[in-house]
CSV table of C-alpha atoms and ligand atoms in Angstrom, one decimal:
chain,number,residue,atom,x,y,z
E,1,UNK,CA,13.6,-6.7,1.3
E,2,UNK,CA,14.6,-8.4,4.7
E,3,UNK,CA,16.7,-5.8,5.7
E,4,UNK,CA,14.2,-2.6,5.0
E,5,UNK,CA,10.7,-4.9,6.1
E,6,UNK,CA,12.0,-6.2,9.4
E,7,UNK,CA,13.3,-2.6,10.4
E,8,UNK,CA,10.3,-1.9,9.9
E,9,UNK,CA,8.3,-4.8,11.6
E,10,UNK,CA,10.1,-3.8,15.0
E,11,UNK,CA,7.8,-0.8,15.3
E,12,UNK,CA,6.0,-0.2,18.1
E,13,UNK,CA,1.9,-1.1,17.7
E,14,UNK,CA,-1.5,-0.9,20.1
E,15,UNK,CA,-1.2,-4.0,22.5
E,16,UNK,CA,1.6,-5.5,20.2
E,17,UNK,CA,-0.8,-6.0,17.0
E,18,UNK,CA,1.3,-5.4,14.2
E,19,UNK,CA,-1.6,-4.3,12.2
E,20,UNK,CA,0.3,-3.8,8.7
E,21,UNK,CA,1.1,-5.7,5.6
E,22,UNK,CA,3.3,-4.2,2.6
E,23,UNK,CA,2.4,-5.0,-0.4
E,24,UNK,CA,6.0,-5.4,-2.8
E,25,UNK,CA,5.1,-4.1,-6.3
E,26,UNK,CA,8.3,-3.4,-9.0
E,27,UNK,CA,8.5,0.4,-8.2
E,28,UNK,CA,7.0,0.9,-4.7
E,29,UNK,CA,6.2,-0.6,-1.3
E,30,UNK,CA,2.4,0.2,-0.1
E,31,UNK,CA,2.0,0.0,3.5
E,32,UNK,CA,-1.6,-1.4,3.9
E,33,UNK,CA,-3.9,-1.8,7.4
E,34,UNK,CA,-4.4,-5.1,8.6
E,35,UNK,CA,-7.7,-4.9,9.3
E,36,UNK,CA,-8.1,-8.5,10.7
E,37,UNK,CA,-5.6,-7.1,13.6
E,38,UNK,CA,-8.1,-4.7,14.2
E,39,UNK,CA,-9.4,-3.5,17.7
E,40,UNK,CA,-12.9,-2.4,17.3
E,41,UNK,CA,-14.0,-2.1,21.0
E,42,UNK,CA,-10.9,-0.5,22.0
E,43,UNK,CA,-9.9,1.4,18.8
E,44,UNK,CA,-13.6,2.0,17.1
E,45,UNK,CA,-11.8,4.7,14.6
E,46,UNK,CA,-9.3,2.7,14.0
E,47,UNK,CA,-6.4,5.7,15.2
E,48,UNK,CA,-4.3,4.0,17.2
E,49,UNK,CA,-4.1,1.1,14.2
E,50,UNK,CA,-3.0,4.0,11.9
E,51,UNK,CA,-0.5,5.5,14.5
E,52,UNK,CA,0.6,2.0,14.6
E,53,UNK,CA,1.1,1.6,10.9
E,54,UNK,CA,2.5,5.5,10.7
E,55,UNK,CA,5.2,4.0,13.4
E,56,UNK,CA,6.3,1.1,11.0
E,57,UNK,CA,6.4,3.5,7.8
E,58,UNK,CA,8.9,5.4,9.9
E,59,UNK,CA,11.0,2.6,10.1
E,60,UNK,CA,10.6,1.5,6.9
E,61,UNK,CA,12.2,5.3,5.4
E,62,UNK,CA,14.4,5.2,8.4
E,63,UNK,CA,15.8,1.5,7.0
E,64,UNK,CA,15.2,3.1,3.2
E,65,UNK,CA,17.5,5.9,4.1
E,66,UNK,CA,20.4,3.2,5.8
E,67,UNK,CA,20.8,1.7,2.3
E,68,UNK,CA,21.5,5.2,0.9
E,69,UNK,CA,17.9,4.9,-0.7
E,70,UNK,CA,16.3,8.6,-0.6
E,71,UNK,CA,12.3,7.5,0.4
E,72,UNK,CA,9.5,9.0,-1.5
E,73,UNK,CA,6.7,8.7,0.6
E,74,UNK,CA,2.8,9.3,-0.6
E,75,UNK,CA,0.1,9.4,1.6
E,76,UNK,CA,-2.8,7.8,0.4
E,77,UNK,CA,-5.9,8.8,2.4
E,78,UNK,CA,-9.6,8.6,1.7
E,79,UNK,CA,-8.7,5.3,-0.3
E,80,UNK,CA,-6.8,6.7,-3.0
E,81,UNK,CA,-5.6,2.4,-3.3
E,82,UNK,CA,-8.1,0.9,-1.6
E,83,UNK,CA,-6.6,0.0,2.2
E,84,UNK,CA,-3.4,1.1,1.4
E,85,UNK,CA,-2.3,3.5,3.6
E,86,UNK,CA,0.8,4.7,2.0
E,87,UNK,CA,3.4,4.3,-1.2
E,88,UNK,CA,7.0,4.5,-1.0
E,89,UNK,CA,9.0,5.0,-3.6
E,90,UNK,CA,12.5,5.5,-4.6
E,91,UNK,CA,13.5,9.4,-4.9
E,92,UNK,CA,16.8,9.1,-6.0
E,93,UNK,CA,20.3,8.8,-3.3
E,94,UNK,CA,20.8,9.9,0.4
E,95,UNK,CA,23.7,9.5,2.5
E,96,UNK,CA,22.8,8.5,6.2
E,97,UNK,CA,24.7,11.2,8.3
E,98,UNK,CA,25.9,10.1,11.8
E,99,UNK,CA,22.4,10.9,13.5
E,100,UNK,CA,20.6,8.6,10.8
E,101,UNK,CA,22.8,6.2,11.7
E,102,UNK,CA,22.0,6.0,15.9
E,103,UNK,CA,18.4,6.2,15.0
E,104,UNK,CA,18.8,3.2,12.8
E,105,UNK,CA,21.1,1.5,15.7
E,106,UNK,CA,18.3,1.8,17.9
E,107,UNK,CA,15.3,0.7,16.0
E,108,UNK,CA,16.2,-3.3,17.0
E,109,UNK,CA,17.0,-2.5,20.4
E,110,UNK,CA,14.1,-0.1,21.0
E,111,UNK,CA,11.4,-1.0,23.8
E,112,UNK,CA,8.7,0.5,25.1
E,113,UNK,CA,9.2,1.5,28.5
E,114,UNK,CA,6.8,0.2,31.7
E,115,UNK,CA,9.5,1.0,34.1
E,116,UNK,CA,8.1,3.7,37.1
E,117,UNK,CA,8.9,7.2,36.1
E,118,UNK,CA,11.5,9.6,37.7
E,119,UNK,CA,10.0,11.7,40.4
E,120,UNK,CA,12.6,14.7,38.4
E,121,UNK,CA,11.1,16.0,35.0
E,122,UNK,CA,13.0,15.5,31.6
E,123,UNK,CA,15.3,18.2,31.4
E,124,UNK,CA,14.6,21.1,28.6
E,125,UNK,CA,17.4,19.8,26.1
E,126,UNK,CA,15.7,16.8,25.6
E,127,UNK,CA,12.6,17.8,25.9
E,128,UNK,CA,13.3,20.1,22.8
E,129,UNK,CA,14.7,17.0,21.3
E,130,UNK,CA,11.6,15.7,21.2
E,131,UNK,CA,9.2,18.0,20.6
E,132,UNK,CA,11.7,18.9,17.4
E,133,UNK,CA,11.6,15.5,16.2
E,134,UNK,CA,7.3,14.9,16.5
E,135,UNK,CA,7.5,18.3,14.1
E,136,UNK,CA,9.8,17.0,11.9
E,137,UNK,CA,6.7,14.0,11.4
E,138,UNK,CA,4.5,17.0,11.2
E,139,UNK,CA,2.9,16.1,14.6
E,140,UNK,CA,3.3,17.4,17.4
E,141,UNK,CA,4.0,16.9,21.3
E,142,UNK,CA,2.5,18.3,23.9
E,143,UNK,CA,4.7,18.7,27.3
E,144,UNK,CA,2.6,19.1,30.8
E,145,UNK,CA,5.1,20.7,33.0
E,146,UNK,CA,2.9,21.7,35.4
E,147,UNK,CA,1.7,19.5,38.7
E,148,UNK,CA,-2.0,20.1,37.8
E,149,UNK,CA,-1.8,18.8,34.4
E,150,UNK,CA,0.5,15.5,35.2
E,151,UNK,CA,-2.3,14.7,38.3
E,152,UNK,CA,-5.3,15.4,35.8
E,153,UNK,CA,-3.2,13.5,33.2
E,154,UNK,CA,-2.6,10.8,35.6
E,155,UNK,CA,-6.3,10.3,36.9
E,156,UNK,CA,-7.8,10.4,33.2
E,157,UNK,CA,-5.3,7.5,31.7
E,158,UNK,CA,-6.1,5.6,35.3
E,159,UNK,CA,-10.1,6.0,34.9
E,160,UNK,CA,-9.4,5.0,31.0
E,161,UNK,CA,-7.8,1.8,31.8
E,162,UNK,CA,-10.3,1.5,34.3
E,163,UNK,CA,-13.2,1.6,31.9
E,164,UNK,CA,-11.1,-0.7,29.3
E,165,UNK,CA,-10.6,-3.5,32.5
E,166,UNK,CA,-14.3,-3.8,33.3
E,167,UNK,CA,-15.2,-4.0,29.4
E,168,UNK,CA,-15.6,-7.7,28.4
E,169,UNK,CA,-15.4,-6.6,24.7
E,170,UNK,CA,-12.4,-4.6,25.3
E,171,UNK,CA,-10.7,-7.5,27.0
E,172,UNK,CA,-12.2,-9.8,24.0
E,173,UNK,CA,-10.4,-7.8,21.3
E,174,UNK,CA,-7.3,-8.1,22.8
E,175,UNK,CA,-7.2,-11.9,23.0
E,176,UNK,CA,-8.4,-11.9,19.5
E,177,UNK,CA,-5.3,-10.3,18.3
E,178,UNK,CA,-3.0,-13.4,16.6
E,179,UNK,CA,-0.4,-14.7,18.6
E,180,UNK,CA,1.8,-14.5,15.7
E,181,UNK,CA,1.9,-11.0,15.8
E,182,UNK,CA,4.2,-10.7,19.0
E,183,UNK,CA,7.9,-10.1,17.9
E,184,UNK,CA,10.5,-11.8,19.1
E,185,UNK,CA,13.7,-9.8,20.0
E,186,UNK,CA,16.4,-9.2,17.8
E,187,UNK,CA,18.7,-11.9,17.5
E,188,UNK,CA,21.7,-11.1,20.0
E,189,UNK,CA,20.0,-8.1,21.3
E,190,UNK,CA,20.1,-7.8,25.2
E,191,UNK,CA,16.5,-7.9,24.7
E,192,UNK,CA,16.0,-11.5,23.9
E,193,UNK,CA,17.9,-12.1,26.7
E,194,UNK,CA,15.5,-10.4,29.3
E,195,UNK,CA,12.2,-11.2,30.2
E,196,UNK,CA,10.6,-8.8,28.6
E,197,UNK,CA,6.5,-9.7,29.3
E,198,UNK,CA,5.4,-10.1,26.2
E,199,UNK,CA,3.8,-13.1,24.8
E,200,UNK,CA,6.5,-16.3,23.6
E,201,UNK,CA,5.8,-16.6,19.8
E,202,UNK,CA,5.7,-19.4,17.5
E,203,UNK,CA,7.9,-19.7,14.7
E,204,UNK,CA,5.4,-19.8,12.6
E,205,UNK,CA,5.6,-17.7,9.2
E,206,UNK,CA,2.4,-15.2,8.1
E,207,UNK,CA,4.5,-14.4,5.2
E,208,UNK,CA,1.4,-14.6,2.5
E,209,UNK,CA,3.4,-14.6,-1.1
E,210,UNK,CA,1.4,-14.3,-4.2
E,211,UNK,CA,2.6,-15.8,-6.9
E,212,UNK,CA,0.3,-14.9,-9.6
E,213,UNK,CA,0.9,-11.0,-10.9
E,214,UNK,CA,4.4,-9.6,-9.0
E,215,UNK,CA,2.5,-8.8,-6.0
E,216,UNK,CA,3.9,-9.7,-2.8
E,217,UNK,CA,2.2,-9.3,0.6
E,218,UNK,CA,4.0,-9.6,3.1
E,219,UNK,CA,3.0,-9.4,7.3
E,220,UNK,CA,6.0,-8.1,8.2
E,221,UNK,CA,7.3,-9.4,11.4
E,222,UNK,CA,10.5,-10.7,12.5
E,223,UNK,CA,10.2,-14.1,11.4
E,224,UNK,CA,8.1,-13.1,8.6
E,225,UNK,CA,10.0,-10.8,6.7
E,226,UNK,CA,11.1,-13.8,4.1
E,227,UNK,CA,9.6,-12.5,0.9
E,228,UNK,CA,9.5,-15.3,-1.5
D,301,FMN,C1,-0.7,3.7,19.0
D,301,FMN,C2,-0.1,3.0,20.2
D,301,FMN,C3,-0.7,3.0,21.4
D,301,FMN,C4,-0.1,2.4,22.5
D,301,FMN,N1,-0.7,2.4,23.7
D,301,FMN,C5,-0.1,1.9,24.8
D,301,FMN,C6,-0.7,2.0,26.1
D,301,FMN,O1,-1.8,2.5,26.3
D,301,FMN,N2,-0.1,1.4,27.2
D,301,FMN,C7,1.2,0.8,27.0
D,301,FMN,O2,1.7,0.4,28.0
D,301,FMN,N3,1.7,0.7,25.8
D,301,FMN,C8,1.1,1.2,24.7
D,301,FMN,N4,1.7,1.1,23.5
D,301,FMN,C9,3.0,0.4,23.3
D,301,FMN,C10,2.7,-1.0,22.8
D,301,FMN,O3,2.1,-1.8,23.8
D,301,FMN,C11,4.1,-1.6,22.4
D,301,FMN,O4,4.6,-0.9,21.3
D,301,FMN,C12,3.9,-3.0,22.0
D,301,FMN,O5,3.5,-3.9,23.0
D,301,FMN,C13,5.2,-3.6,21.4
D,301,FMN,O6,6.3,-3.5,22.3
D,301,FMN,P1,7.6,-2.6,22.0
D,301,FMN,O7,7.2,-1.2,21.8
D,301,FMN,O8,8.4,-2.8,23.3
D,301,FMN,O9,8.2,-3.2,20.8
D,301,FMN,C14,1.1,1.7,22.4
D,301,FMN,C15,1.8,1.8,21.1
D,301,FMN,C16,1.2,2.4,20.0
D,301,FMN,C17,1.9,2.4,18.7
């Protein structure tokens, strides 16, 4: 379980809340919303909590797949298990090719980047690259190539920020989010090395085991992922 739930724990979330649990049944793993890491002034509808959560069920087929495990995903909206978000289940074998592999390389070492951008604009190859792989999810991604749209792009997300600065519940929320839920950096990873800005966590374990039925909930985080 460690090796598939902390994959999957290094995803990245809204302001670093982790807002999942996975519930361990015999024949599936549900991916569940954890609500109480909720952030209703900044994230009313609750979107970016589900983009969060749609980022750690990636990594949790992407860890699936690793182990040669073919994952069988359902998405359960409109309740279908009340919170739970998604079901995955075993479909059967899939080797990892050699691209499966670097993505799973990278999900320990990935961070998101804060860093200034390049004044040059990401070249078509990988822009392709990426707009392939958001389809691939079924999403999509919108490129602005032109000046106009990066300078309207860049005032709106400046005038949001803006707006989510001078709101007291806004800055509320955010403090309200547990301090357990910042990651700590892979063990060995140049990342635990750096200063990286985010908050120093406590070794403390959310791990919530049930022991009456075989349900196991687990808040899966790096030092959390020990499922009793
Ligand atoms: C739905 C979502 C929205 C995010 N929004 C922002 C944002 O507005 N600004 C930002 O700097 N990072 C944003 N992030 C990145 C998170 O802050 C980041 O994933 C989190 O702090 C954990 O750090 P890591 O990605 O380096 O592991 C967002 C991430 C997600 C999943």
């Amino acid at each position: 379980m460690r090796t598939v739930l902390e994959p999957a724990s290094f995803a990245p979330s809204v302001h670093n809340s982790q807002p999942w649990r996975f519930r361990l049944l015999p024949d599936r793993i549900e991916l569940h919303a954890d609500v109480e890491r909720s952030l209703s002034a900044t994230d009313p509808d609750a979107r970016e909590l589900r983009l969060s959560c749609g980022a750690a069920l990636f990594n949790l087929r992407v860890a699936l797949h690793g182990l040669g495990v073919r994952p069988l995903v359902t998405l359960l909206p409109g309740n279908a298990v009340p919170g739970a978000l998604a079901a995955v289940r075993r479909g059967g074998v899939l080797r990892p090719d050699d691209e499966h592999r670097a993505l799973l390389r990278a999900v320990p070492v990935r961070r998101t980047n804060r860093r200034p951008f390049f004044e040059s604009g990401v070249d078509g190859r990988r822009r392709h690259a990426l707009v392939r792989a958001a389809e691939l999810e079924r999403a999509w991604l919108h490129v602005f190539t032109t000046r106009e749209d990066v300078a309207r792009m860049k005032y709106l997300v400046r005038r949001a920020h803006q707006i989510q600065l001078d709101d007291p519940g806004a800055q509320a929320g955010h403090r309200r989010v547990p301090a357990t839920a910042c990651r700590p950096p892979p063990r060995g990873s140049a990342r635990r090395r750096r200063t990286s800005g985010r908050s120093a966590t406590s070794a403390t374990t959310v791990c919530r085991g049930r022991t009456t039925s075989r349900t196991r909930w687990c808040s899966s985080s790096a030092r959390t992922t020990t499922v009793r």
